[in-house]
Amino acid sequence: MSSGKKLVIVESPTKMRSIQGYLGDEYEVLSSVGHIRDLADKRDIPEKDRAAYGKYSIDIDNGFDPYYVVSDRKTKTVSELKRAVKSASEVLLATDEDREGEAIAWHLLETLKPKVPVKRMVFHEITKDAIRAAVDRTRDLDLALVDAQETRRILDRLYGWDVSPVLWRKVGSGAGGQALSAGRVQSAATRLIVERERERMAFVSADYWGIQARAAREDEGFSVRLVRLDGASLASGRDFDDRGQLKRAVVVLDEKAARALAAAIDAAAQATVTKVESKPGKRRPYAPFTTSTLQQEAGRKLGLSAKNAMSVAQSLYERGYITYMRTDSTNLSAQAVKAAREQAVALYGERAVPLKPRVYASKSRNAQEAHEAIRPSGEQFRTPKQVAGELGRDEQRMYELIWMRTVASQMSDAEFETTTVTLEAQADGKTAEFTASGTVYTFKGFLEAYEEGKDERRRDADEAENQSLPQVAAGDRLALSDADARGHSTTPPPRFTEASLVKSLEEKGIGRPSTFASIIGVILDRGYAVKRGQALVPSWLAFSVVRLLEQHFAELVDYDFTAALEDDLDAIARGEQKRVEWLRSFYFGSGEHPGLRGIVDNLGEIDARALNATPLTDSATLRFGKYGPYIDVADPSDPEGKSRIVNVPEDLAPDELTAQKVQELIDAPVAGDRVLGENPENGKLVVVKDGRYGPYVQEQDPVDPDAADASTGEVEEAPKKRGSKKAAAAKPRTASLFKSMSVETVDLDTALQLLSLPRVVGTDPESGESITAQNGRFGPYLKKGADSRSLESESQIFDVTLEKALELYAQPKYGARRASSALKEFEADPVSGKPIRIRDGRFGAYVTDGETNVTIPRGTTPDEVTFERAVEMLAEKRAKGPAPKRGRAAAAKTTAAKTPAKTATAKKAPAKKPATSASRSEAAKKAAATRAANRAAKAAEDQ
């Protein structure tokens, strides 16, 4: 056994530095930087194993055995860890104490294969005392937690890789060419957002009127609200359903009746107090933060997204300011309870805490999470003032929020008294009954420290004002004045915010709170929703995706079914259920459940056109096409004829596309087709248009003056004659408007400049090649032969000089990346997770992520291809599927030329018989038929 240092392996480099300082020189602390292994890509699986593992990197026929490989990015990290293990006397796996942390520890153990004692070290806060205690209280690896995480990983791979390709084929690409994806939690969350928008679209507003008045005794006045008329209740917002219909018999005042009644009340000028009721009450403090409630409050009070909230909390945890931030538990340790109570007493007095400490029962039976709520770390809490100089702005705000919530959770109840006064007045022969309410806190208790934020609520207009009321008694006569008739309209249910979506997901038992931030991130990245302020507004793309899932994968997006999957994963984590049996039931089916495999194999025909269509009116249909949403308007007089296409404004939310708005868009004057004038060089008319790809100018043959509207300049197209044929005319010259230009303001001189492009800047004195400046789909650039350089702005197209152009060409084309063998490099593809590169191939430049190759179209230079365009090209190529093979000889030659795949150890991989050539051939056919599904990769799965 080695006599070296004890090796502690953690996940985070930040955590590594903090813990090293606490443990001293006899320990070496290193970081794995998260997961070091994951399910393999197909190319990393040896040929002999591809028949079994090829499609999913999972052998579904043999116990759902996963095939893991070390990530390319972690090769160096693993090598460093292996060197450290060789000289270590003991290995302490100190990853987080949840499913992911336990799985990371297991993968480290399987990969490093240490020959020295291995222990599992866990802690919930990074303080000297906690770390020292953790070293003394090690345990064995919890394989039930590992099984639960592995089951979730396999489940998400199967779900994403079987369902996502259906979306690619039947819905298309998302925003900015992002590949669509389906996921166990992601799809259910997207459905929630879309269903809320459907409710808003179906909502019918109802109008009702109410009356506010001022009651006073001497100089003490207060506001009162009319609630009953002749004993019948007056309508409020809660009396109407979402179709605008009354749910019970009430009096509904219109404007005329309300104003008349208000005048009569002012004329009466007095009211009698008929009842005074006072009721005492108490409010209990809120439980300490869990992951979910922290995300919600950070959204409400700090304006942070779920992702940012978790990032800030992670930083606070790793720097030792708070306890572990991924937890379902509301429990506090004895030392935390003591610290909170002591701080409450020090700040607010002895009465601030109850006699007995408060204990909060966790709502979750989940065994995978840490066992304590989120709180300030240490045996004594540091106040926000004490840490102010050590933290950034968001960290300071987050720490203060956690500190307040923790201290308040151990404080006394707030005590209050609510008084309700009822008054009657005679107005126009009717008995008008008013009420007013006021709440007075007799003891603020925990409210001294903390008040929870609230989500947007409906019917706030109907809420009674909380005000200070004077001392009155039944029978008192009060002056009544300033009666004001106020109109109200019922409001649709509010859209989800990140906070309210997190709350809803938790209430329904869908997903784990620790994954909510990444789920919402995927929904936004895929273009399924956009944020308008704090609200999550679904796109029409999301409507198409959810419609497909509801019609063909109904069980998979059922909320109860999705929640049941979480319960099953928890049961596996507790060792109450077997991983293989459960996966077999989910995938192959059992009882009434057909199984994922059965659903995908029996989809039948899916009408993509119907799937991407939402009827708006009798003649207008919202369709989602390759380039986004548009309105398809049929001609009522010729239903079978060609329909008209009307663009949908990008900032128009689905619920705002009402029948009235649709008609407004249809009737709106066409901004394009405006005649700017005549090109003096050739006599052609120059017209500005607004097309699917943006505004542009175009040359057209002169038209009869009578065919143009004298007031607007709009060209009226003459009817085409049937049966006449002529030779195809040359395409008219066109040019896109710059981003700084608009259809309404562009003039003839500017249009002629645009049509003259590309502009000849000059000639390269060395090569003699002409240098031109032009505008491409992805921005302005210079071109010299096949060589191009990007320009900083569109205006440079007309301004750049030959001297400046030569200066740009003298610089390396791709700066520091010139040493790379790639012509151009981008960040990772969101689907495959692999870096995107542009390379020079045998048949020209092409885009690749190492798995999918796409030739750059003729006429487009590599410099014109942006990251967004590269992602779009790869997604389109995947959706088309593999190209047909050129023959057996070519295929055999390609196979023989491949380098051997790198070795990887599968978890518990059983010995397998060598695959026969026939079975490999069959497997190759299956793999070719399903290759598009192999590209879903990690981005298509829920975290």
Tab-separated table of C-alpha atoms in Angstrom, residues 666-815:
chain	number	residue	atom	x	y	z
A	666	ILE	CA	-55.249	40.764	-43.862
A	667	ASP	CA	-56.667	44.224	-44.584
A	668	ALA	CA	-53.443	46.098	-43.861
A	669	PRO	CA	-52.000	47.896	-46.889
A	670	VAL	CA	-49.096	46.044	-48.467
A	671	ALA	CA	-45.919	47.800	-47.404
A	672	GLY	CA	-44.001	46.442	-50.364
A	673	ASP	CA	-44.497	46.718	-54.103
A	674	ARG	CA	-43.998	50.488	-53.899
A	675	VAL	CA	-42.608	52.041	-57.063
A	676	LEU	CA	-39.561	54.170	-56.218
A	677	GLY	CA	-38.866	55.408	-59.718
A	678	GLU	CA	-37.104	54.545	-62.973
A	679	ASN	CA	-33.540	53.363	-63.381
A	680	PRO	CA	-32.084	55.938	-65.815
A	681	GLU	CA	-29.579	53.391	-67.151
A	682	ASN	CA	-32.072	50.835	-68.483
A	683	GLY	CA	-35.531	52.368	-68.121
A	684	LYS	CA	-36.724	49.649	-65.700
A	685	LEU	CA	-38.915	50.443	-62.718
A	686	VAL	CA	-37.382	50.067	-59.272
A	687	VAL	CA	-39.819	48.601	-56.744
A	688	VAL	CA	-39.430	47.963	-53.015
A	689	LYS	CA	-41.015	44.782	-51.605
A	690	ASP	CA	-41.396	43.032	-48.271
A	691	GLY	CA	-40.730	39.321	-48.736
A	692	ARG	CA	-40.477	36.198	-46.617
A	693	TYR	CA	-36.731	36.733	-46.169
A	694	GLY	CA	-37.029	40.450	-45.466
A	695	PRO	CA	-37.403	43.695	-47.450
A	696	TYR	CA	-35.678	44.094	-50.815
A	697	VAL	CA	-35.649	46.182	-53.978
A	698	GLN	CA	-36.178	44.812	-57.476
A	699	GLU	CA	-36.085	45.966	-61.065
A	700	GLN	CA	-39.215	45.354	-63.120
A	701	ASP	CA	-40.259	46.010	-66.684
A	702	PRO	CA	-42.291	49.214	-67.051
A	703	VAL	CA	-46.035	48.863	-66.495
A	704	ASP	CA	-49.013	50.712	-67.803
A	705	PRO	CA	-49.382	53.923	-65.723
A	706	ASP	CA	-52.978	52.980	-65.072
A	707	ALA	CA	-51.769	49.805	-63.320
A	708	ALA	CA	-50.175	51.756	-60.453
A	709	ASP	CA	-52.192	53.388	-57.673
A	710	ALA	CA	-51.701	57.139	-57.999
A	711	SER	CA	-51.823	57.769	-54.248
A	712	THR	CA	-49.713	54.907	-52.902
A	713	GLY	CA	-47.565	53.898	-55.880
A	714	GLU	CA	-48.572	50.264	-55.344
A	715	VAL	CA	-48.343	48.166	-58.494
A	716	GLU	CA	-51.587	46.428	-59.398
A	717	GLU	CA	-50.717	43.180	-61.118
A	718	ALA	CA	-52.643	42.503	-64.329
A	719	PRO	CA	-54.528	39.196	-64.527
A	720	LYS	CA	-52.548	36.424	-66.188
A	721	LYS	CA	-53.806	34.952	-69.420
A	722	ARG	CA	-54.370	31.203	-69.363
A	723	GLY	CA	-52.793	28.990	-71.939
A	724	SER	CA	-50.125	31.451	-73.046
A	725	LYS	CA	-46.564	30.185	-72.959
A	726	LYS	CA	-43.333	32.043	-73.556
A	727	ALA	CA	-39.680	31.511	-73.005
A	728	ALA	CA	-38.482	31.971	-69.455
A	729	ALA	CA	-37.354	35.555	-68.938
A	730	ALA	CA	-34.122	36.464	-67.181
A	731	LYS	CA	-34.490	36.874	-63.444
A	732	PRO	CA	-34.887	40.527	-62.409
A	733	ARG	CA	-32.082	42.138	-60.439
A	734	THR	CA	-32.789	42.226	-56.702
A	735	ALA	CA	-30.966	43.433	-53.608
A	736	SER	CA	-31.802	43.139	-49.911
A	737	LEU	CA	-32.231	46.276	-47.841
A	738	PHE	CA	-29.663	46.855	-45.114
A	739	LYS	CA	-30.803	46.319	-41.544
A	740	SER	CA	-30.733	50.083	-41.004
A	741	MET	CA	-33.194	50.649	-43.896
A	742	SER	CA	-36.969	50.335	-43.988
A	743	VAL	CA	-39.524	49.698	-46.725
A	744	GLU	CA	-41.334	52.929	-45.890
A	745	THR	CA	-38.341	55.287	-46.138
A	746	VAL	CA	-35.964	53.835	-48.736
A	747	ASP	CA	-35.561	56.136	-51.785
A	748	LEU	CA	-34.585	55.622	-55.442
A	749	ASP	CA	-30.926	56.670	-55.041
A	750	THR	CA	-30.395	54.206	-52.199
A	751	ALA	CA	-32.157	51.458	-54.149
A	752	LEU	CA	-29.926	52.052	-57.198
A	753	GLN	CA	-26.862	51.815	-54.945
A	754	LEU	CA	-28.073	48.483	-53.594
A	755	LEU	CA	-28.785	47.143	-57.086
A	756	SER	CA	-25.282	48.124	-58.230
A	757	LEU	CA	-23.712	45.673	-55.759
A	758	PRO	CA	-21.279	43.995	-55.672
A	759	ARG	CA	-19.160	47.169	-55.691
A	760	VAL	CA	-15.680	46.939	-57.179
A	761	VAL	CA	-13.299	48.303	-54.538
A	762	GLY	CA	-10.168	47.949	-56.672
A	763	THR	CA	-7.532	45.508	-57.900
A	764	ASP	CA	-4.986	43.686	-55.767
A	765	PRO	CA	-1.613	44.939	-57.106
A	766	GLU	CA	0.096	41.625	-56.300
A	767	SER	CA	-2.339	39.101	-57.743
A	768	GLY	CA	-4.209	41.324	-60.174
A	769	GLU	CA	-7.509	39.995	-58.821
A	770	SER	CA	-10.470	42.284	-58.445
A	771	ILE	CA	-11.711	42.977	-54.874
A	772	THR	CA	-15.438	43.494	-54.447
A	773	ALA	CA	-17.601	44.546	-51.499
A	774	GLN	CA	-21.008	42.939	-51.162
A	775	ASN	CA	-23.744	41.925	-48.791
A	776	GLY	CA	-24.522	38.290	-48.054
A	777	ARG	CA	-27.282	36.579	-46.166
A	778	PHE	CA	-25.075	36.563	-43.093
A	779	GLY	CA	-23.568	40.029	-43.355
A	780	PRO	CA	-21.243	42.305	-45.391
A	781	TYR	CA	-17.901	41.019	-46.708
A	782	LEU	CA	-15.080	41.503	-49.187
A	783	LYS	CA	-14.355	38.953	-51.899
A	784	LYS	CA	-11.199	38.342	-53.905
A	785	GLY	CA	-11.462	35.226	-55.996
A	786	ALA	CA	-12.371	32.478	-53.523
A	787	ASP	CA	-10.953	34.415	-50.556
A	788	SER	CA	-13.255	36.538	-48.390
A	789	ARG	CA	-13.081	38.836	-45.372
A	790	SER	CA	-15.927	40.041	-43.158
A	791	LEU	CA	-16.688	43.743	-42.869
A	792	GLU	CA	-17.726	45.320	-39.586
A	793	SER	CA	-20.872	47.050	-40.877
A	794	GLU	CA	-23.069	47.260	-43.966
A	795	SER	CA	-22.139	50.894	-44.540
A	796	GLN	CA	-18.555	49.781	-45.202
A	797	ILE	CA	-19.742	48.165	-48.426
A	798	PHE	CA	-19.952	51.644	-49.969
A	799	ASP	CA	-17.172	53.266	-47.929
A	800	VAL	CA	-14.312	50.765	-47.731
A	801	THR	CA	-11.220	51.840	-49.675
A	802	LEU	CA	-8.729	49.681	-51.562
A	803	GLU	CA	-6.089	50.518	-48.938
A	804	LYS	CA	-8.363	49.293	-46.105
A	805	ALA	CA	-9.306	46.191	-48.098
A	806	LEU	CA	-5.635	45.279	-48.683
A	807	GLU	CA	-4.990	45.814	-44.954
A	808	LEU	CA	-7.769	43.308	-44.101
A	809	TYR	CA	-6.384	40.761	-46.562
A	810	ALA	CA	-2.909	41.152	-45.072
A	811	GLN	CA	-4.224	39.847	-41.723
A	812	PRO	CA	-4.550	36.097	-41.000
A	813	LYS	CA	-7.997	35.005	-42.089
A	814	TYR	CA	-8.994	33.421	-38.814
A	815	GLY	CA	-6.582	35.022	-36.385
